[in-house]
XYZ file of C-alpha atoms in Angstrom:
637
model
C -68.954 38.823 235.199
C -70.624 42.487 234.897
C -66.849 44.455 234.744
C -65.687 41.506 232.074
C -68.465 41.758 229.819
C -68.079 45.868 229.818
C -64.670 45.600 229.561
C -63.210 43.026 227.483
C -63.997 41.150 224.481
C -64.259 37.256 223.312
C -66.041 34.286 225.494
C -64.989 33.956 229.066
C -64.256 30.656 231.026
C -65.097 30.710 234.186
C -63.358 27.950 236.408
C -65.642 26.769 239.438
C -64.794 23.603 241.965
C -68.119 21.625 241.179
C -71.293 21.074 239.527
C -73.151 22.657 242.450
C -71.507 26.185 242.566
C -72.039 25.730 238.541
C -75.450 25.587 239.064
C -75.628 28.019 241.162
C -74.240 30.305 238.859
C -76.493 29.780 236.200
C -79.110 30.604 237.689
C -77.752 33.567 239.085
C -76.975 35.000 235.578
C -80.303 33.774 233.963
C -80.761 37.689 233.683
C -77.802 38.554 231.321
C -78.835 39.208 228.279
C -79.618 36.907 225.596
C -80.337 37.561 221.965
C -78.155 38.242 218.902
C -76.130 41.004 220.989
C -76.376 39.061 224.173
C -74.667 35.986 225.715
C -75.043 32.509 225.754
C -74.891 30.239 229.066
C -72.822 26.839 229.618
C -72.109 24.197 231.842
C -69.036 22.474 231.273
C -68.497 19.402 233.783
C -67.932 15.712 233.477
C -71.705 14.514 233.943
C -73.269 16.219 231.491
C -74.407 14.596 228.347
C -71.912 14.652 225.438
C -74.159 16.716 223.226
C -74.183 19.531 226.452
C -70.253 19.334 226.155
C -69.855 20.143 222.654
C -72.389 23.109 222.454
C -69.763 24.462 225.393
C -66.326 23.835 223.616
C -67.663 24.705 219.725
C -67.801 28.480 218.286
C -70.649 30.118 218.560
C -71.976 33.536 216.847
C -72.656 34.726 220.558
C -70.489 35.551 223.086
C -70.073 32.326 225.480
C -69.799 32.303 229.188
C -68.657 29.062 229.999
C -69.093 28.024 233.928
C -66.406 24.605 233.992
C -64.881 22.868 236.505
C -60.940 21.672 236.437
C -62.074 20.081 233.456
C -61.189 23.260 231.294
C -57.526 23.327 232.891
C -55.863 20.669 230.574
C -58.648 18.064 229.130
C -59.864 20.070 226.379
C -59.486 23.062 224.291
C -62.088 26.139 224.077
C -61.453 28.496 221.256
C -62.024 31.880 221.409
C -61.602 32.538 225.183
C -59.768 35.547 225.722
C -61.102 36.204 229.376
C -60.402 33.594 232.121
C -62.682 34.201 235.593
C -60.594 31.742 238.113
C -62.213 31.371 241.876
C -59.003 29.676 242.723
C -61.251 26.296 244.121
C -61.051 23.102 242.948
C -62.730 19.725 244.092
C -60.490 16.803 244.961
C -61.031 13.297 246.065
C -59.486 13.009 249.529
C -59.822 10.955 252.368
C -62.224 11.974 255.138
C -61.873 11.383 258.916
C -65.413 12.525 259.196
C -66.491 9.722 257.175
C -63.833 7.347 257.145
C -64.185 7.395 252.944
C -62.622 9.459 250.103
C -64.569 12.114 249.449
C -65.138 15.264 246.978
C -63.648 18.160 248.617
C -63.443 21.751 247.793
C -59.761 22.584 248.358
C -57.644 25.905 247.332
C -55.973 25.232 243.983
C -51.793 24.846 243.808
C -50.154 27.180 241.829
C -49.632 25.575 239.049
C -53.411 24.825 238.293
C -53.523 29.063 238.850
C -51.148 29.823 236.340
C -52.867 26.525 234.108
C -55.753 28.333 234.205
C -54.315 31.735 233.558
C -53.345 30.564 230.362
C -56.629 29.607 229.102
C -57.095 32.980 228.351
C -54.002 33.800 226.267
C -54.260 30.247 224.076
C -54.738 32.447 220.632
C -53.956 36.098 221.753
C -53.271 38.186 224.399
C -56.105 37.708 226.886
C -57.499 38.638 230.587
C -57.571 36.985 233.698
C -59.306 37.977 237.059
C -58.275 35.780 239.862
C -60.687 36.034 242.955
C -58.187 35.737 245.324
C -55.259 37.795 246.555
C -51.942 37.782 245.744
C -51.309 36.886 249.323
C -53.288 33.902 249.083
C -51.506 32.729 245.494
C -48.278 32.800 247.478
C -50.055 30.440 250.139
C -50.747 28.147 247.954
C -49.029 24.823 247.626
C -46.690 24.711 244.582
C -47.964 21.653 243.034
C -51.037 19.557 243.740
C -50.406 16.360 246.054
C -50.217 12.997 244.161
C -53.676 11.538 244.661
C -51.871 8.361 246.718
C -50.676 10.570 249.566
C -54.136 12.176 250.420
C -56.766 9.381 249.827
C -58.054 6.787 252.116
C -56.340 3.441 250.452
C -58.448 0.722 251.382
C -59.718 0.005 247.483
C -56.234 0.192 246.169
C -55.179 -2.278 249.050
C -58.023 -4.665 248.194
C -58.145 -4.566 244.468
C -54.163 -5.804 245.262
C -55.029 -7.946 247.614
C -57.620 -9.709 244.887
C -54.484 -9.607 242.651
C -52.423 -11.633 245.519
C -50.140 -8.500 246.155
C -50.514 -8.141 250.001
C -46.686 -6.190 250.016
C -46.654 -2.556 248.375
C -42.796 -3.146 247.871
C -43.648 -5.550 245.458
C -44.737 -3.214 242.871
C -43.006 -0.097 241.502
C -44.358 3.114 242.014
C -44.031 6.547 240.584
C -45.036 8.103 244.542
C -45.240 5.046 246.553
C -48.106 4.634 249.446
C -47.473 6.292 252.835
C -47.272 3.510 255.174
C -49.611 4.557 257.877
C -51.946 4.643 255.306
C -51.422 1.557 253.713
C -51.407 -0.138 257.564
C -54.977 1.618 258.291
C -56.515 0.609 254.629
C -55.486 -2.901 255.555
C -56.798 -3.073 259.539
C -59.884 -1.364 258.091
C -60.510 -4.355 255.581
C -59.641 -7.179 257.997
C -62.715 -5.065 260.629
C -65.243 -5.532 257.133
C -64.289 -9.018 256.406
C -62.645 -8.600 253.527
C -59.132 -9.318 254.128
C -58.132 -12.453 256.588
C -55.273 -12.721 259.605
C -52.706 -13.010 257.035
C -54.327 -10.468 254.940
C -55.042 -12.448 252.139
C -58.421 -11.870 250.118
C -61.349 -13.435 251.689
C -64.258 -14.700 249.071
C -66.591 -11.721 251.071
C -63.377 -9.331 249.638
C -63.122 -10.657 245.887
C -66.982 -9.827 245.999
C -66.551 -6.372 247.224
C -63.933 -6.012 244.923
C -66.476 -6.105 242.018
C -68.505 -3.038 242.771
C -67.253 0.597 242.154
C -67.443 1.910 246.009
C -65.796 1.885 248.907
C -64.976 -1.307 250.210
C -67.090 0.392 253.457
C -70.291 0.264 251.030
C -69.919 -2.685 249.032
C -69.657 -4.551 252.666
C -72.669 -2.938 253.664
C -74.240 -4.308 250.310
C -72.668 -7.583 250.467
C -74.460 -7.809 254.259
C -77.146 -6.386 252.554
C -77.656 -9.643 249.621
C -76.906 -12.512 252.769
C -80.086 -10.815 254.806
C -82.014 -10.571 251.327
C -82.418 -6.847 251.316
C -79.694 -5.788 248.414
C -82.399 -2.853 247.539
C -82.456 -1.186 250.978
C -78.522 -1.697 250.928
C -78.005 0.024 247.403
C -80.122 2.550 248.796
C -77.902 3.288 251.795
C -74.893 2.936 249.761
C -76.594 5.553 247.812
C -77.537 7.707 250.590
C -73.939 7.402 251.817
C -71.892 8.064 248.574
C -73.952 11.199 247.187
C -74.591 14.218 248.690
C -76.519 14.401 251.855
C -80.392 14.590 250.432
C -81.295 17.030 253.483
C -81.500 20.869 253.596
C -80.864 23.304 256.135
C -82.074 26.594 256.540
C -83.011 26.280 252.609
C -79.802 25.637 251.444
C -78.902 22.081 250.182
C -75.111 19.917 250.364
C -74.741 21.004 254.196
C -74.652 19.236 257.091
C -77.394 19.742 259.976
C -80.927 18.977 260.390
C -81.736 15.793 261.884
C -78.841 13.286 262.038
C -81.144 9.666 262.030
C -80.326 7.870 258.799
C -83.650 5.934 258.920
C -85.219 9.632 258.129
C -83.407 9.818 255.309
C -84.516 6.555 253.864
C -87.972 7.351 254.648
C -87.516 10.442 252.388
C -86.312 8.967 249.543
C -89.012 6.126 249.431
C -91.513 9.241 249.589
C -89.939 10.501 247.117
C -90.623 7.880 244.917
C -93.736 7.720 245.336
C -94.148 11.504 244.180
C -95.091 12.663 247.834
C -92.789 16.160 248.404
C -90.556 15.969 251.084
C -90.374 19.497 252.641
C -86.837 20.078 253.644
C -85.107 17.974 251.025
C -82.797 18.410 248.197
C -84.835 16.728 244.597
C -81.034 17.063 243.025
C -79.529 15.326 245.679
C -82.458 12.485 245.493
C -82.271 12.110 242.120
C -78.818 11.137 242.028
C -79.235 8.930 244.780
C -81.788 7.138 242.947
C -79.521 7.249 239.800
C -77.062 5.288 242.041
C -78.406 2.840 243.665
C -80.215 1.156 240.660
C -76.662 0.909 239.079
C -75.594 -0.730 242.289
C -78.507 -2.909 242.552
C -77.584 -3.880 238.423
C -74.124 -5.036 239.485
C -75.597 -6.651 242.518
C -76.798 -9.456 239.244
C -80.067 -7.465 239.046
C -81.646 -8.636 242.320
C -84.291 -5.966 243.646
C -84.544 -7.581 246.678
C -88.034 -7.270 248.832
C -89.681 -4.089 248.787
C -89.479 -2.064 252.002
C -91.598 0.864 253.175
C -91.024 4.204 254.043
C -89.557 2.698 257.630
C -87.376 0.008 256.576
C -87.104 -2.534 259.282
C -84.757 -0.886 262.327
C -82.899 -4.225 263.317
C -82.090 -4.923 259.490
C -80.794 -1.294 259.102
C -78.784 -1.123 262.041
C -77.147 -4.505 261.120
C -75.672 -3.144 257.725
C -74.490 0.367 259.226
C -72.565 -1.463 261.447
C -71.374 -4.417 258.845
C -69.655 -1.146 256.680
C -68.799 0.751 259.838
C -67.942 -1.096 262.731
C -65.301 1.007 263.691
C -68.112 3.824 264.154
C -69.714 2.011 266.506
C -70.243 4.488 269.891
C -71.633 3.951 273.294
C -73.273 6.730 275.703
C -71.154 8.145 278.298
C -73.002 8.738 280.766
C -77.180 9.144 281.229
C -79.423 12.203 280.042
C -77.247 14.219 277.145
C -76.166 13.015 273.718
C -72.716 12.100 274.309
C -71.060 8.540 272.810
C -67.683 7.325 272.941
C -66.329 5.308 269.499
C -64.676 2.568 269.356
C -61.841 4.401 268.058
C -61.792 6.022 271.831
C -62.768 9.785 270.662
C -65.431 10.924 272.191
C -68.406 12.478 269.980
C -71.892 14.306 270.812
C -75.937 14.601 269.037
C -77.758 17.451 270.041
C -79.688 16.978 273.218
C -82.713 17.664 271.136
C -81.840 14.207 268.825
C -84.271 11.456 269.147
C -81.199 9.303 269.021
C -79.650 10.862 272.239
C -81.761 8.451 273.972
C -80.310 4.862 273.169
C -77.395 3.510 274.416
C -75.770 3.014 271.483
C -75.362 4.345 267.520
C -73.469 4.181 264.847
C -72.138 7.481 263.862
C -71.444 7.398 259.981
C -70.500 11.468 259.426
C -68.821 12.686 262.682
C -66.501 16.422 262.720
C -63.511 15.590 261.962
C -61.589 18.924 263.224
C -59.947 18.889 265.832
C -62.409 20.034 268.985
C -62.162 17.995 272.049
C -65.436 16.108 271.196
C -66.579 15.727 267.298
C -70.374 16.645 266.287
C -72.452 14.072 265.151
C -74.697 15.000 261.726
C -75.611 11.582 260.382
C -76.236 8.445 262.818
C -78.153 5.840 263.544
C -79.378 3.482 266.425
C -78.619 0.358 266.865
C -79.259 -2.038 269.725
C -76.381 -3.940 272.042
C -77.645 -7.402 271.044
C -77.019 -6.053 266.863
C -73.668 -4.530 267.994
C -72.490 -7.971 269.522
C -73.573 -10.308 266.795
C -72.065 -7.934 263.623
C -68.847 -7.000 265.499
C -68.082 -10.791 267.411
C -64.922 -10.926 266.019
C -63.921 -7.713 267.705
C -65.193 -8.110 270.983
C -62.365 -9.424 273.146
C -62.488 -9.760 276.965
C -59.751 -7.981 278.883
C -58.458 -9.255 282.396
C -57.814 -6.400 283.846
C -55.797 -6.275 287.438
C -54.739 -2.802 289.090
C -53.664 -0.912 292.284
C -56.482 1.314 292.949
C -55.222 4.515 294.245
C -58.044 5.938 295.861
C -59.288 2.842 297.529
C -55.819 1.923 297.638
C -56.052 -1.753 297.057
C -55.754 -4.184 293.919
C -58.636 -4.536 291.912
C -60.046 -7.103 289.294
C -62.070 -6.798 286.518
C -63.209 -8.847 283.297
C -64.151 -6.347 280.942
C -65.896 -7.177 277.145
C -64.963 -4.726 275.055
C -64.869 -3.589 271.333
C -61.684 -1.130 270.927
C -62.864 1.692 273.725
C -66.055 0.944 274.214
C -67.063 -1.209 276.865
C -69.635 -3.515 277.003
C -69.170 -5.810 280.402
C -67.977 -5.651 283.442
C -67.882 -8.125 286.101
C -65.375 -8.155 289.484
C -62.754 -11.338 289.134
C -60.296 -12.942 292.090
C -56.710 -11.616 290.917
C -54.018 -14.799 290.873
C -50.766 -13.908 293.170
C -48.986 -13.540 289.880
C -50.982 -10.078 289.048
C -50.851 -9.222 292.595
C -47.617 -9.184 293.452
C -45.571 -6.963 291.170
C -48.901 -4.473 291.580
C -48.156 -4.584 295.420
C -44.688 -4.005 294.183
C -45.011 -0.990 292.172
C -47.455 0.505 294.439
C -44.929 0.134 297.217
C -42.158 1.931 295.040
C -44.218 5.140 293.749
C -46.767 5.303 297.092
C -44.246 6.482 300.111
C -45.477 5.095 303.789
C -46.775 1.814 302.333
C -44.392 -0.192 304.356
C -44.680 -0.145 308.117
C -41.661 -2.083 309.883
C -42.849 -1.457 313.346
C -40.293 -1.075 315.976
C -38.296 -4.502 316.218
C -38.360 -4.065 312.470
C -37.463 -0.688 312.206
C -34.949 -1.380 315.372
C -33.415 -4.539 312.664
C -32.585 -2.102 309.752
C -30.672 0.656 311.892
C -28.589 -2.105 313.704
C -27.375 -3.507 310.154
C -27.360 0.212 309.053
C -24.996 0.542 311.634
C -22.634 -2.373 311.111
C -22.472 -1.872 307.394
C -21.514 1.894 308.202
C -19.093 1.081 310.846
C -17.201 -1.726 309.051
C -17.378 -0.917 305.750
C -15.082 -3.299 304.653
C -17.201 -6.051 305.187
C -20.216 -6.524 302.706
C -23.171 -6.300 304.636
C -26.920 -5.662 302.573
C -28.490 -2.580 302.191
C -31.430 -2.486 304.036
C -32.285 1.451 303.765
C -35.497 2.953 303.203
C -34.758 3.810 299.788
C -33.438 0.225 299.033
C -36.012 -1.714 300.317
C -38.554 0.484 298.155
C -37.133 0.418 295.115
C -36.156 -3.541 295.237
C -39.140 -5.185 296.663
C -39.220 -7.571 294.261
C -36.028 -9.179 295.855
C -37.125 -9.393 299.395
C -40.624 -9.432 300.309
C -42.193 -11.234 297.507
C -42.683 -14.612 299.955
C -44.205 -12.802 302.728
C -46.982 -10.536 300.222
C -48.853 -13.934 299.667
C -52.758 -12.694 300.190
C -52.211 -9.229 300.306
C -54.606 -7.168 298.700
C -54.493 -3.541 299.797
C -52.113 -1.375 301.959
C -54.072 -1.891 304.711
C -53.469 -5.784 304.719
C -49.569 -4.788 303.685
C -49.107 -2.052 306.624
C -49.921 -4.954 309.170
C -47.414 -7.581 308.015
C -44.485 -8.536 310.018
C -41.415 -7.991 308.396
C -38.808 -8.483 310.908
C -38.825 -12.082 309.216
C -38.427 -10.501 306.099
C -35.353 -8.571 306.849
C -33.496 -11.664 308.894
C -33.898 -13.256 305.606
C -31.317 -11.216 303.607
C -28.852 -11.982 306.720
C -27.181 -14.936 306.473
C -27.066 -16.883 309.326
C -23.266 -15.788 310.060
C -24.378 -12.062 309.535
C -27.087 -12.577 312.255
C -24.406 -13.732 314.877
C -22.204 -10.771 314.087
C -24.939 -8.472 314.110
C -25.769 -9.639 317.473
C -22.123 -9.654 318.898
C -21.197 -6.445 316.868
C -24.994 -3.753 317.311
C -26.748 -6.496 320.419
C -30.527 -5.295 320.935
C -29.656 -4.960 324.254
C -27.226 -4.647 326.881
C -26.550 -5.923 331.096
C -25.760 -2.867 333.200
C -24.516 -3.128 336.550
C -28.135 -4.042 338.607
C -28.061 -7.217 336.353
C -30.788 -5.903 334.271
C -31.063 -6.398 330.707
C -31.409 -2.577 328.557
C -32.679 -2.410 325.306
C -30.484 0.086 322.974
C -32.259 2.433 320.927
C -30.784 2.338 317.651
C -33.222 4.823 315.808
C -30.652 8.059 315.893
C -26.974 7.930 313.879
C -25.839 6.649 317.669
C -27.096 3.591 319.848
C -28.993 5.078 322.983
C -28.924 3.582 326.418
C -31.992 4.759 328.431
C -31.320 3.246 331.599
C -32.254 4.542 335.751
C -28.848 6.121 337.231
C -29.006 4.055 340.620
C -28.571 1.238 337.756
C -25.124 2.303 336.650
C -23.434 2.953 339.866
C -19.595 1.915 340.809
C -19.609 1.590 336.272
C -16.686 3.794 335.303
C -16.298 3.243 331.340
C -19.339 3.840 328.920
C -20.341 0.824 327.475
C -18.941 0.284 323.857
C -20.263 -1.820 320.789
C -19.363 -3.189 317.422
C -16.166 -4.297 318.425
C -15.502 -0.795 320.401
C -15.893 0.897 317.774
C -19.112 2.861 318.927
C -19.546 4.319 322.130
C -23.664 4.348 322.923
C -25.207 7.388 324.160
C -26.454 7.216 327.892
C -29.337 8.619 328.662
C -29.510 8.507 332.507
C -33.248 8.994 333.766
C -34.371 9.761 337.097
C -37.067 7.407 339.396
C -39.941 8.956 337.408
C -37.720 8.093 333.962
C -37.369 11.264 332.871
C -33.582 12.016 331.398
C -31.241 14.119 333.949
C -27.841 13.914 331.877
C -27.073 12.600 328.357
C -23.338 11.657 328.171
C -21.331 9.545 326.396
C -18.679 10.390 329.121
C -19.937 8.329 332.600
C -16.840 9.225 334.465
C -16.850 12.604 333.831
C -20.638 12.299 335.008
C -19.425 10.754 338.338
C -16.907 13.004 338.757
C -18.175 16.245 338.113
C -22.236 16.668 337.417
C -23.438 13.330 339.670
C -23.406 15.867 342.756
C -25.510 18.905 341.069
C -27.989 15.842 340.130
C -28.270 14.265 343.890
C -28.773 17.936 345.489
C -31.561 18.384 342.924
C -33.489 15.088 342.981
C -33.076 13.419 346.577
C -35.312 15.798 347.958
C -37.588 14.855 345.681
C -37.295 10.988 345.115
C -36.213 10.303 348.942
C -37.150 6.946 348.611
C -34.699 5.924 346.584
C -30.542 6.172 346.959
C -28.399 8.853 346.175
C -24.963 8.100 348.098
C -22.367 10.291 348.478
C -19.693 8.133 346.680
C -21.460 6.596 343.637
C -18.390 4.507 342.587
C -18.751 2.038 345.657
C -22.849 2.274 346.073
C -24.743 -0.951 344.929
C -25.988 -0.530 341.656
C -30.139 -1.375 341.831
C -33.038 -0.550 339.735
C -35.274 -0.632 342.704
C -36.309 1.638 345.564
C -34.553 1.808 349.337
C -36.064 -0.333 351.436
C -37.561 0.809 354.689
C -35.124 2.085 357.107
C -32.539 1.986 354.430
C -30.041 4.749 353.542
């Protein structure tokens, strides 16, 4: 302002984003000088009387300053401003997370409000314009300003339609049509406050809401506010809500901090009223408040409602926060601190040092809405669980939840009452078989080891294995690992009846499970073609040992004598494996040759082990000694 009064001539507009930095100013250049030869000082903004407007926009013999908002871009005409101050700020209505409202907000200007407001200054003649911003940041700036439709919260527009009986935006023509995730939120808001039904047609709570000029948040918190027959304590919090915050911090006013409980607020302004000061609050910010809510408590048909004191009632309070903001509604996370989980599942945090830490649940009206991992509280209130489940009944829904607990690893059941994230109940519930068993299913598939066949199990799937291998012509069932895991569904479901947790699964049977995709046909091949077991020459019944890619025979070698051929399965297709054990059962030859054995390594075997199992045979001519599984008896050869 200094270098453009030294160095240019005529009155100088000087474009500002609000009322408050206007202020500001003014008081900042009470010092210029006044006087014939001096300057004179005004405030151009949309609130100020009409007789304050026209001293701004009419000659004067004195140089002007005039400190405007966007006002001064397009809506009127100054003459004689040749010098144009631009901070390159505007304030725009957008939508708020932090809030969940449209809201003022000081926003960079596009470019073409920059070079609208650079042209102020050349309307008559050739003029001056200091931006306060670098050429860097013009060519940041967006082009053109968004349409208002694609920025604000939409939940008026959708209810003042909905009141019309339009519930379908692609009913109407538009010149920039609403995004739809907007338009879906706006309506899932108003069906939360009431105001809109199932079918989202206008309830009679909407249609009133729809008559006062605030968001549909407030005028449900008002509407609350007239059915408890407190409309004056709910105009006030509407108010309190809508205007700036009336609390200052660090002696500044319009920021957030300070102590977050709303009921301190409304304790302020009712001191106010009474002409007590209020140290740490903002008299601007009060005034309009109070400017406010008697308007809204004139269109609530002129009811005052009861009187409160400075400490309205904290059940009634709490009861119309959460009517307007259910969705806000947060419950601690754990004991000791000051953090709350919303509904809306994002977790939030008071200052330890907040009287509200303490209660187990709030509502949190203006929460950070930037992107940290958990948003900062800075206005709240508390409210108790009894409030929270009468106001928000229709929300609460009770979930059934049934689960395979990994760490205990066994299915668990729950009933939970909850409200979006927030839970409220929990009690332990008796799954049905239906929930169990595709839980036992899936954890079976993604939790390796949860099956145990045990050996005549395990013994089952490699003799299929085997036949399917061997005769793969012949359509025999999978019954792999792999298969099994992945296809549980199709096998063991009848046999999982009462099982709860892997322990109870790991000691089922299954052998009858894996007959049971055998037909009965299959089963008498599969014992003709891979037999569990097999007669050797003593008479005595072997079990084969189907666990490797070939069949084992473990048998005693005094068992196999005067045998020339190894024995053969599946049709003689597979030749098993001997493993030929000594007295003590330990192996001495693996062969799938037992002629060869006879012939050639039988005698390196006998010199070896006679001497040291001399109680039982080892004949010179194995081909024509009795085959026998026991010892010699005494006096025997």
């Amino acid at each position: 302002m200094e270098v453009a009064l030294r160095d240019t001539a005529g009155d100088i507009l000087v474009f500002l984003p609000g009322a408050g930095e206007i202020r500001s100013c003014t008081d900042r250049l009470g010092l210029l000088p006044k006087g014939e030869n001096g300057v004179s000082l005004h405030p151009l903004y949309r609130d100020l009387s009409f007789e304050e407007q026209e001293r701004a926009i009419l000659p004067s013999n004195r140089r002007k300053v005039i400190l405007a908002t966007n006002i001064a871009e397009t809506s009127l005409t100054i003459e004689g401003v040749g010098v144009v101050i631009d901070s390159g700020l505007t304030r725009r209505l957008q939508y708020d997370p932090a809030t969940g409202m449209n809201r003022l907000m000081t926003l960079n200007v596009s470019q073409a409000s920059a070079v609208q407001r650079k042209g102020r200054a050349g309307r008559l003649g050739p003029g001056v314009c200091y931006r306060l911003y670098s050429r860097h940041a013009y060519e940041g700036m967006v082009p053109f300003a968004p349409p208002g439709i694609s920025t604000s919260d939409l939940s008026s527009l959708v209810l003042e339609l909905a009141v019309w009986g339009v519930k379908n935006p692609g009913a109407l023509s538009w010149l920039d049509p609403p995004p739809p995730a907007a338009w879906d939120s706006a309506r899932g808001l108003l069906r939360d406050l009431g105001a809109l039904d199932a079918d989202f047609s206008v309830t009679a709570a909407g249609k009133t809401m729809a008559r006062l000029p605030i968001h549909p948040r407030l005028a449900r918190l008002m509407v609350r506010a007239s059915d408890l027959g407190c409309p004056r304590l709910g105009a006030d919090i509407a108010a309190l809500l809508s205007e700036r915050d009336v609390m200052k911090r660090d002696g500044q006013v319009g920021l957030r901090g300070g102590d977050p409980d709303m009921a301190g607020r409304i304790e302020r302004l009712g001191l106010w009223r009474r002409g007590k000061g209020v140290a740490g609050s903002d008299p601007r910010a009060l005034l309009a408040v109070e400017r406010t809510s008697a308007q809204l408590l004139r269109l609530m048909q002129g009811r005052s409602g009861k009187a409160y004191q400075e400490s309205p009632d904290a059940d009634t309070l709490s009861r119309l926060l959460v009517s307007g903001f259910p969705d806000r509604v947060a419950k601690k996370r754990e004991k000791g601190g000051g953090r709350f989980l919303l509904v809306q599942g994002r977790g939030v945090r008071l200052s330890p040092e907040s009287s509200l830490s303490g209660g187990a649940f709030i509502v949190a009206l203006d929460v950070d809405a930037g992107e940290k991992a958990e948003g900062i509280i800075y206005i709240a209130a508390s409210v108790d669980e009894e409030v929270v489940r009468e106001e928000c009944e229709g929300r609460i829904e009770t979930v059934r939840r049934v689960e395979w607990d990994k760490r205990s690893r066994r299915i668990t059941g729950t009933a939970e009452e909850k409200i979006g994230a927030v839970l409220l109940s929990q009690r332990l519930l008796s799954p049905s078989e239906e929930e169990c068993l595709p839980l036992l299913c899936e954890a079976i598939r993604s939790e390796y080891g949860m099956l145990s066949f045990g050996r005549e199990a395990g013994q089952f799937k490699s003799r299929v294995s085997l036949v399917r291998r061997v005769f793969p012509e012949e359509d025999w069932p999978d019954l792999s690992d792999e298969r099994l895991r992945s296809s549980a569904e199709e096998w063991l479901l009848p046999w999982l009846t009462g099982v709860r947790s892997a322990r109870e699964l790991s000691s089922l049977d299954l052998l009858p499970a894996l007959r049971a995709q055998l037909s009965w046909k299959e089963l008498q091949l599969l014992d003709e073609r891979a037999p569990a077991s097999v007669t050797v020459p003593s008479g005595h019944s072997v079990r084969l040992d189907y666990s490797g890619e070939t069949p084992v025979l473990a048998v005693k070698l005094q068992e196999m004598f005067g045998l020339a051929d190894t024995p053969e399965i599946a049709g003689g297709r597979v030749k098993v494996l001997l493993q030929l054990l000594s007295p003590a059962r330990r192996p001495v030859q693996i062969t799938q040759d037992l002629r060869g054995f006879w012939n050639g390594g039988y005698r390196e075997v006998k010199k070896e082990l006679k001497g040291r199992y001399p109680k039982h045979p080892w004949p010179d001519d194995p081909w024509n000694a009795v085959p026998t599984r026991r010892a010699k008896s005494k006096g025997g050869n």
